[in-house]
Amino acid sequence: MTLPPDLVIFDCDGVLVDSEPLTNVVIRDNLARHGLELSLEEILETFVGGTMAGVMQEARAMGAQLPDDWVDCIYEEMFAVLAQEVEIIPGIVEVLEALDQASIPYVVGSNGPHRKMEITLGRTGLIERLRGRIYSREDVPKPKPAPDLYLHAAAQAGVAPGRAMVIEDSPTGARAAQAAGIPCFGYVAETDPARMTPLCDAVFDRMQVLPGLLGL
């Protein structure tokens, strides 16, 4: 592990923007309307970090009666809520400013679509800082937990995987970093640390400590 790293790759949802509590409620309520009642804790444990296509497949296997256009429909519900309510993760602006001061580049790598990130990063004021450095599972053959997205982000920056660092909040994303050979720090403010610790080089629950962990 290289500290400070030559590149930091941030997941988006739950790391840059506090979108997951909002979208989890949308998923819970939508699935209940389609015959599958789950608690928010069950939603978090089962689906967070994956793709909505993956949620659809898993929910159907659990008994939800979902229409074929469900992914498009659920995204429209999510986008409407996020555009009105999503907020920034406390302390992340200071992390980005510390990276700027250290001249360390950073990018975004998310399983979410570009349109979703345009909404969430736009509303929170991060979009201009990150534009041109935002990568989605739409840009690669396979989403997380496959390594494709993180390897693509590192390649675009011209940085060897072992010299980069991923910041993740989900086991799915941490497994993607592991598969890519990229060290990973796990943000566990909303995630059970026991699920992240075996997959990460370190875990932390406040963004304020991240610059120190990165060796800045």
PDB file of C-alpha atoms in Angstrom:
ATOM      1  CA  MET A   1       0.000   0.000   0.000  1.00  0.00           C
ATOM      2  CA  THR A   2       1.303   3.425  -1.025  1.00  0.00           C
ATOM      3  CA  LEU A   3       0.649   6.309   1.391  1.00  0.00           C
ATOM      4  CA  PRO A   4      -0.177   8.888   0.441  1.00  0.00           C
ATOM      5  CA  PRO A   5      -1.665   7.214  -2.651  1.00  0.00           C
ATOM      6  CA  ASP A   6      -1.139   8.476  -6.193  1.00  0.00           C
ATOM      7  CA  LEU A   7      -4.917   8.418  -6.780  1.00  0.00           C
ATOM      8  CA  VAL A   8      -8.039   8.205  -4.624  1.00  0.00           C
ATOM      9  CA  ILE A   9     -11.152   6.567  -6.084  1.00  0.00           C
ATOM     10  CA  PHE A  10     -14.351   7.426  -4.250  1.00  0.00           C
ATOM     11  CA  ASP A  11     -17.556   5.461  -4.407  1.00  0.00           C
ATOM     12  CA  CYS A  12     -20.433   7.922  -4.739  1.00  0.00           C
ATOM     13  CA  ASP A  13     -23.528   6.819  -2.801  1.00  0.00           C
ATOM     14  CA  GLY A  14     -22.823   6.755   0.921  1.00  0.00           C
ATOM     15  CA  VAL A  15     -19.314   8.172   0.509  1.00  0.00           C
ATOM     16  CA  LEU A  16     -19.731  11.506  -1.285  1.00  0.00           C
ATOM     17  CA  VAL A  17     -23.498  11.930  -0.979  1.00  0.00           C
ATOM     18  CA  ASP A  18     -25.879  10.663   1.690  1.00  0.00           C
ATOM     19  CA  SER A  19     -28.225   9.101  -0.834  1.00  0.00           C
ATOM     20  CA  GLU A  20     -28.641   5.580   0.486  1.00  0.00           C
ATOM     21  CA  PRO A  21     -31.095   6.290   3.346  1.00  0.00           C
ATOM     22  CA  LEU A  22     -33.350   8.008   0.805  1.00  0.00           C
ATOM     23  CA  THR A  23     -33.107   5.369  -1.901  1.00  0.00           C
ATOM     24  CA  ASN A  24     -33.496   2.514   0.581  1.00  0.00           C
ATOM     25  CA  VAL A  25     -36.878   3.927   1.640  1.00  0.00           C
ATOM     26  CA  VAL A  26     -37.919   4.185  -2.016  1.00  0.00           C
ATOM     27  CA  ILE A  27     -36.897   0.551  -2.616  1.00  0.00           C
ATOM     28  CA  ARG A  28     -38.622  -0.668   0.546  1.00  0.00           C
ATOM     29  CA  ASP A  29     -41.902   1.072  -0.250  1.00  0.00           C
ATOM     30  CA  ASN A  30     -41.828   0.057  -3.904  1.00  0.00           C
ATOM     31  CA  LEU A  31     -41.149  -3.610  -3.166  1.00  0.00           C
ATOM     32  CA  ALA A  32     -43.923  -3.626  -0.567  1.00  0.00           C
ATOM     33  CA  ARG A  33     -46.327  -2.451  -3.283  1.00  0.00           C
ATOM     34  CA  HIS A  34     -45.153  -5.402  -5.363  1.00  0.00           C
ATOM     35  CA  GLY A  35     -45.673  -8.018  -2.679  1.00  0.00           C
ATOM     36  CA  LEU A  36     -42.299  -8.144  -0.910  1.00  0.00           C
ATOM     37  CA  GLU A  37     -42.150  -6.531   2.519  1.00  0.00           C
ATOM     38  CA  LEU A  38     -38.659  -5.991   3.894  1.00  0.00           C
ATOM     39  CA  SER A  39     -37.319  -3.819   6.710  1.00  0.00           C
ATOM     40  CA  LEU A  40     -34.812  -1.066   5.998  1.00  0.00           C
ATOM     41  CA  GLU A  41     -32.170  -3.204   7.709  1.00  0.00           C
ATOM     42  CA  GLU A  42     -32.947  -6.082   5.348  1.00  0.00           C
ATOM     43  CA  ILE A  43     -32.804  -3.721   2.360  1.00  0.00           C
ATOM     44  CA  LEU A  44     -29.393  -2.493   3.517  1.00  0.00           C
ATOM     45  CA  GLU A  45     -27.963  -5.966   4.068  1.00  0.00           C
ATOM     46  CA  THR A  46     -29.376  -7.446   0.868  1.00  0.00           C
ATOM     47  CA  PHE A  47     -29.027  -4.768  -1.770  1.00  0.00           C
ATOM     48  CA  VAL A  48     -26.676  -1.882  -0.914  1.00  0.00           C
ATOM     49  CA  GLY A  49     -23.688  -1.562  -3.208  1.00  0.00           C
ATOM     50  CA  GLY A  50     -25.146  -3.551  -6.074  1.00  0.00           C
ATOM     51  CA  THR A  51     -27.019  -2.547  -9.208  1.00  0.00           C
ATOM     52  CA  MET A  52     -30.754  -2.030  -9.575  1.00  0.00           C
ATOM     53  CA  ALA A  53     -30.812  -4.850 -12.107  1.00  0.00           C
ATOM     54  CA  GLY A  54     -29.335  -7.017  -9.381  1.00  0.00           C
ATOM     55  CA  VAL A  55     -31.966  -5.783  -6.911  1.00  0.00           C
ATOM     56  CA  MET A  56     -34.676  -6.694  -9.423  1.00  0.00           C
ATOM     57  CA  GLN A  57     -33.311 -10.203  -9.901  1.00  0.00           C
ATOM     58  CA  GLU A  58     -32.920 -10.838  -6.179  1.00  0.00           C
ATOM     59  CA  ALA A  59     -36.317  -9.324  -5.279  1.00  0.00           C
ATOM     60  CA  ARG A  60     -38.056 -11.478  -7.866  1.00  0.00           C
ATOM     61  CA  ALA A  61     -36.345 -14.532  -6.414  1.00  0.00           C
ATOM     62  CA  MET A  62     -37.707 -13.499  -3.004  1.00  0.00           C
ATOM     63  CA  GLY A  63     -41.255 -13.263  -4.343  1.00  0.00           C
ATOM     64  CA  ALA A  64     -41.697  -9.698  -5.599  1.00  0.00           C
ATOM     65  CA  GLN A  65     -43.975  -9.404  -8.637  1.00  0.00           C
ATOM     66  CA  LEU A  66     -41.962  -6.853 -10.631  1.00  0.00           C
ATOM     67  CA  PRO A  67     -42.762  -5.655 -14.156  1.00  0.00           C
ATOM     68  CA  ASP A  68     -40.119  -5.914 -16.851  1.00  0.00           C
ATOM     69  CA  ASP A  69     -39.609  -2.122 -16.838  1.00  0.00           C
ATOM     70  CA  TRP A  70     -39.115  -2.016 -13.059  1.00  0.00           C
ATOM     71  CA  VAL A  71     -35.519  -0.743 -13.166  1.00  0.00           C
ATOM     72  CA  ASP A  72     -36.510   2.301 -15.224  1.00  0.00           C
ATOM     73  CA  CYS A  73     -39.523   2.950 -12.975  1.00  0.00           C
ATOM     74  CA  ILE A  74     -37.628   2.677  -9.686  1.00  0.00           C
ATOM     75  CA  TYR A  75     -34.911   5.004 -10.967  1.00  0.00           C
ATOM     76  CA  GLU A  76     -37.518   7.639 -11.808  1.00  0.00           C
ATOM     77  CA  GLU A  77     -38.865   7.377  -8.253  1.00  0.00           C
ATOM     78  CA  MET A  78     -35.365   7.647  -6.825  1.00  0.00           C
ATOM     79  CA  PHE A  79     -34.338  10.570  -9.013  1.00  0.00           C
ATOM     80  CA  ALA A  80     -37.382  12.581  -7.938  1.00  0.00           C
ATOM     81  CA  VAL A  81     -36.539  12.117  -4.254  1.00  0.00           C
ATOM     82  CA  LEU A  82     -32.797  12.669  -4.644  1.00  0.00           C
ATOM     83  CA  ALA A  83     -33.261  15.872  -6.624  1.00  0.00           C
ATOM     84  CA  GLN A  84     -35.202  17.325  -3.700  1.00  0.00           C
ATOM     85  CA  GLU A  85     -33.562  15.840  -0.623  1.00  0.00           C
ATOM     86  CA  VAL A  86     -30.054  14.393  -1.018  1.00  0.00           C
ATOM     87  CA  GLU A  87     -27.317  15.991   1.093  1.00  0.00           C
ATOM     88  CA  ILE A  88     -23.533  15.819   1.141  1.00  0.00           C
ATOM     89  CA  ILE A  89     -21.630  13.443   3.449  1.00  0.00           C
ATOM     90  CA  PRO A  90     -20.326  15.605   6.319  1.00  0.00           C
ATOM     91  CA  GLY A  91     -16.606  16.274   6.042  1.00  0.00           C
ATOM     92  CA  ILE A  92     -16.115  15.127   2.455  1.00  0.00           C
ATOM     93  CA  VAL A  93     -15.439  18.631   1.107  1.00  0.00           C
ATOM     94  CA  GLU A  94     -12.570  18.990   3.564  1.00  0.00           C
ATOM     95  CA  VAL A  95     -11.189  15.632   2.388  1.00  0.00           C
ATOM     96  CA  LEU A  96     -11.267  16.770  -1.240  1.00  0.00           C
ATOM     97  CA  GLU A  97      -9.639  20.073  -0.326  1.00  0.00           C
ATOM     98  CA  ALA A  98      -6.855  18.222   1.525  1.00  0.00           C
ATOM     99  CA  LEU A  99      -6.259  16.089  -1.587  1.00  0.00           C
ATOM    100  CA  ASP A 100      -6.175  19.220  -3.747  1.00  0.00           C
ATOM    101  CA  GLN A 101      -3.616  20.807  -1.432  1.00  0.00           C
ATOM    102  CA  ALA A 102      -1.473  17.667  -1.662  1.00  0.00           C
ATOM    103  CA  SER A 103      -1.878  17.597  -5.478  1.00  0.00           C
ATOM    104  CA  ILE A 104      -3.317  14.076  -5.315  1.00  0.00           C
ATOM    105  CA  PRO A 105      -5.916  13.396  -8.025  1.00  0.00           C
ATOM    106  CA  TYR A 106      -9.259  11.806  -7.210  1.00  0.00           C
ATOM    107  CA  VAL A 107     -12.103  10.304  -9.228  1.00  0.00           C
ATOM    108  CA  VAL A 108     -15.508   8.719  -8.687  1.00  0.00           C
ATOM    109  CA  GLY A 109     -16.359   5.075  -9.415  1.00  0.00           C
ATOM    110  CA  SER A 110     -20.002   4.121  -8.857  1.00  0.00           C
ATOM    111  CA  ASN A 111     -22.374   1.297  -9.717  1.00  0.00           C
ATOM    112  CA  GLY A 112     -25.003   3.980 -10.233  1.00  0.00           C
ATOM    113  CA  PRO A 113     -25.805   5.432 -13.668  1.00  0.00           C
ATOM    114  CA  HIS A 114     -24.377   8.760 -14.812  1.00  0.00           C
ATOM    115  CA  ARG A 115     -27.794  10.399 -14.656  1.00  0.00           C
ATOM    116  CA  LYS A 116     -28.103   9.582 -10.971  1.00  0.00           C
ATOM    117  CA  MET A 117     -24.699  11.105 -10.229  1.00  0.00           C
ATOM    118  CA  GLU A 118     -25.558  14.206 -12.228  1.00  0.00           C
ATOM    119  CA  ILE A 119     -28.525  14.649  -9.883  1.00  0.00           C
ATOM    120  CA  THR A 120     -26.828  13.869  -6.569  1.00  0.00           C
ATOM    121  CA  LEU A 121     -23.480  15.526  -7.234  1.00  0.00           C
ATOM    122  CA  GLY A 122     -25.264  18.437  -8.873  1.00  0.00           C
ATOM    123  CA  ARG A 123     -27.575  19.122  -5.945  1.00  0.00           C
ATOM    124  CA  THR A 124     -24.720  18.881  -3.416  1.00  0.00           C
ATOM    125  CA  GLY A 125     -22.406  21.179  -5.391  1.00  0.00           C
ATOM    126  CA  LEU A 126     -19.723  18.557  -6.061  1.00  0.00           C
ATOM    127  CA  ILE A 127     -20.312  18.152  -9.782  1.00  0.00           C
ATOM    128  CA  GLU A 128     -18.021  20.947 -10.989  1.00  0.00           C
ATOM    129  CA  ARG A 129     -15.165  19.704  -8.819  1.00  0.00           C
ATOM    130  CA  LEU A 130     -15.540  16.187 -10.227  1.00  0.00           C
ATOM    131  CA  ARG A 131     -16.724  16.644 -13.794  1.00  0.00           C
ATOM    132  CA  GLY A 132     -14.692  14.615 -16.269  1.00  0.00           C
ATOM    133  CA  ARG A 133     -13.580  12.226 -13.517  1.00  0.00           C
ATOM    134  CA  ILE A 134     -16.853  10.385 -12.883  1.00  0.00           C
ATOM    135  CA  TYR A 135     -17.067   6.723 -13.869  1.00  0.00           C
ATOM    136  CA  SER A 136     -20.164   4.534 -13.805  1.00  0.00           C
ATOM    137  CA  ARG A 137     -20.851   0.838 -14.239  1.00  0.00           C
ATOM    138  CA  GLU A 138     -22.294   2.041 -17.555  1.00  0.00           C
ATOM    139  CA  ASP A 139     -18.677   2.583 -18.698  1.00  0.00           C
ATOM    140  CA  VAL A 140     -17.433  -0.986 -18.185  1.00  0.00           C
ATOM    141  CA  PRO A 141     -18.507  -4.547 -19.039  1.00  0.00           C
ATOM    142  CA  LYS A 142     -19.257  -5.667 -15.469  1.00  0.00           C
ATOM    143  CA  PRO A 143     -20.318  -3.727 -12.336  1.00  0.00           C
ATOM    144  CA  LYS A 144     -18.910  -4.136  -8.838  1.00  0.00           C
ATOM    145  CA  PRO A 145     -18.033  -6.591  -7.280  1.00  0.00           C
ATOM    146  CA  ALA A 146     -16.141  -7.213 -10.527  1.00  0.00           C
ATOM    147  CA  PRO A 147     -12.892  -5.206 -10.682  1.00  0.00           C
ATOM    148  CA  ASP A 148     -13.686  -3.581 -14.050  1.00  0.00           C
ATOM    149  CA  LEU A 149     -14.842  -0.185 -12.805  1.00  0.00           C
ATOM    150  CA  TYR A 150     -11.941   0.446 -10.456  1.00  0.00           C
ATOM    151  CA  LEU A 151      -9.365  -0.831 -12.937  1.00  0.00           C
ATOM    152  CA  HIS A 152     -10.893   1.487 -15.559  1.00  0.00           C
ATOM    153  CA  ALA A 153     -10.717   4.479 -13.210  1.00  0.00           C
ATOM    154  CA  ALA A 154      -7.075   3.793 -12.353  1.00  0.00           C
ATOM    155  CA  ALA A 155      -6.167   3.283 -16.014  1.00  0.00           C
ATOM    156  CA  GLN A 156      -7.832   6.542 -17.023  1.00  0.00           C
ATOM    157  CA  ALA A 157      -5.700   8.324 -14.426  1.00  0.00           C
ATOM    158  CA  GLY A 158      -2.548   6.483 -15.502  1.00  0.00           C
ATOM    159  CA  VAL A 159      -1.998   5.080 -12.006  1.00  0.00           C
ATOM    160  CA  ALA A 160      -1.044   1.478 -11.201  1.00  0.00           C
ATOM    161  CA  PRO A 161      -3.748  -0.236  -9.114  1.00  0.00           C
ATOM    162  CA  GLY A 162      -1.448  -0.876  -6.177  1.00  0.00           C
ATOM    163  CA  ARG A 163      -0.634   2.826  -5.912  1.00  0.00           C
ATOM    164  CA  ALA A 164      -4.274   3.928  -5.768  1.00  0.00           C
ATOM    165  CA  MET A 165      -6.768   3.851  -2.882  1.00  0.00           C
ATOM    166  CA  VAL A 166     -10.506   3.121  -2.946  1.00  0.00           C
ATOM    167  CA  ILE A 167     -12.929   4.653  -0.435  1.00  0.00           C
ATOM    168  CA  GLU A 168     -16.013   2.447  -0.094  1.00  0.00           C
ATOM    169  CA  ASP A 169     -18.987   1.965   2.189  1.00  0.00           C
ATOM    170  CA  SER A 170     -20.305  -1.402   0.964  1.00  0.00           C
ATOM    171  CA  PRO A 171     -18.937  -4.962   0.955  1.00  0.00           C
ATOM    172  CA  THR A 172     -19.762  -5.145  -2.757  1.00  0.00           C
ATOM    173  CA  GLY A 173     -17.504  -2.193  -3.503  1.00  0.00           C
ATOM    174  CA  ALA A 174     -14.788  -3.392  -1.152  1.00  0.00           C
ATOM    175  CA  ARG A 175     -14.750  -6.742  -2.956  1.00  0.00           C
ATOM    176  CA  ALA A 176     -14.375  -4.901  -6.254  1.00  0.00           C
ATOM    177  CA  ALA A 177     -11.326  -3.069  -4.917  1.00  0.00           C
ATOM    178  CA  GLN A 178      -9.904  -6.321  -3.593  1.00  0.00           C
ATOM    179  CA  ALA A 179     -10.408  -8.007  -6.972  1.00  0.00           C
ATOM    180  CA  ALA A 180      -8.698  -5.070  -8.674  1.00  0.00           C
ATOM    181  CA  GLY A 181      -5.686  -5.243  -6.361  1.00  0.00           C
ATOM    182  CA  ILE A 182      -6.385  -1.746  -5.034  1.00  0.00           C
ATOM    183  CA  PRO A 183      -6.153  -1.026  -1.288  1.00  0.00           C
ATOM    184  CA  CYS A 184      -9.456   0.015   0.271  1.00  0.00           C
ATOM    185  CA  PHE A 185     -10.508   2.079   3.272  1.00  0.00           C
ATOM    186  CA  GLY A 186     -14.054   1.343   4.435  1.00  0.00           C
ATOM    187  CA  TYR A 187     -16.362   4.149   5.579  1.00  0.00           C
ATOM    188  CA  VAL A 188     -18.622   2.556   8.186  1.00  0.00           C
ATOM    189  CA  ALA A 189     -20.777   5.414   9.482  1.00  0.00           C
ATOM    190  CA  GLU A 190     -23.854   3.574   8.169  1.00  0.00           C
ATOM    191  CA  THR A 191     -22.391   0.104   7.518  1.00  0.00           C
ATOM    192  CA  ASP A 192     -21.757  -2.670  10.028  1.00  0.00           C
ATOM    193  CA  PRO A 193     -17.963  -2.567  10.572  1.00  0.00           C
ATOM    194  CA  ALA A 194     -17.919  -6.360  10.925  1.00  0.00           C
ATOM    195  CA  ARG A 195     -18.986  -6.655   7.285  1.00  0.00           C
ATOM    196  CA  MET A 196     -16.262  -4.294   6.054  1.00  0.00           C
ATOM    197  CA  THR A 197     -13.243  -5.015   8.259  1.00  0.00           C
ATOM    198  CA  PRO A 198     -12.290  -8.344   6.614  1.00  0.00           C
ATOM    199  CA  LEU A 199     -12.388  -6.718   3.175  1.00  0.00           C
ATOM    200  CA  CYS A 200     -10.601  -3.419   3.889  1.00  0.00           C
ATOM    201  CA  ASP A 201      -7.136  -2.240   4.859  1.00  0.00           C
ATOM    202  CA  ALA A 202      -8.736   0.034   7.459  1.00  0.00           C
ATOM    203  CA  VAL A 203     -12.217   1.192   8.441  1.00  0.00           C
ATOM    204  CA  PHE A 204     -13.303   4.600   9.741  1.00  0.00           C
ATOM    205  CA  ASP A 205     -16.592   6.226  10.728  1.00  0.00           C
ATOM    206  CA  ARG A 206     -15.861   9.967  10.344  1.00  0.00           C
ATOM    207  CA  MET A 207     -14.623  11.676   7.203  1.00  0.00           C
ATOM    208  CA  GLN A 208     -12.583  14.013   9.360  1.00  0.00           C
ATOM    209  CA  VAL A 209     -10.051  11.216  10.032  1.00  0.00           C
ATOM    210  CA  LEU A 210      -9.611  10.191   6.388  1.00  0.00           C
ATOM    211  CA  PRO A 211      -6.859  12.697   5.485  1.00  0.00           C
ATOM    212  CA  GLY A 212      -4.732  11.288   8.287  1.00  0.00           C
ATOM    213  CA  LEU A 213      -5.384   7.707   7.177  1.00  0.00           C
ATOM    214  CA  LEU A 214      -4.308   8.689   3.666  1.00  0.00           C
ATOM    215  CA  GLY A 215      -1.038  10.087   4.983  1.00  0.00           C
ATOM    216  CA  LEU A 216      -1.822  13.699   4.101  1.00  0.00           C
TER     217      LEU A 216
END
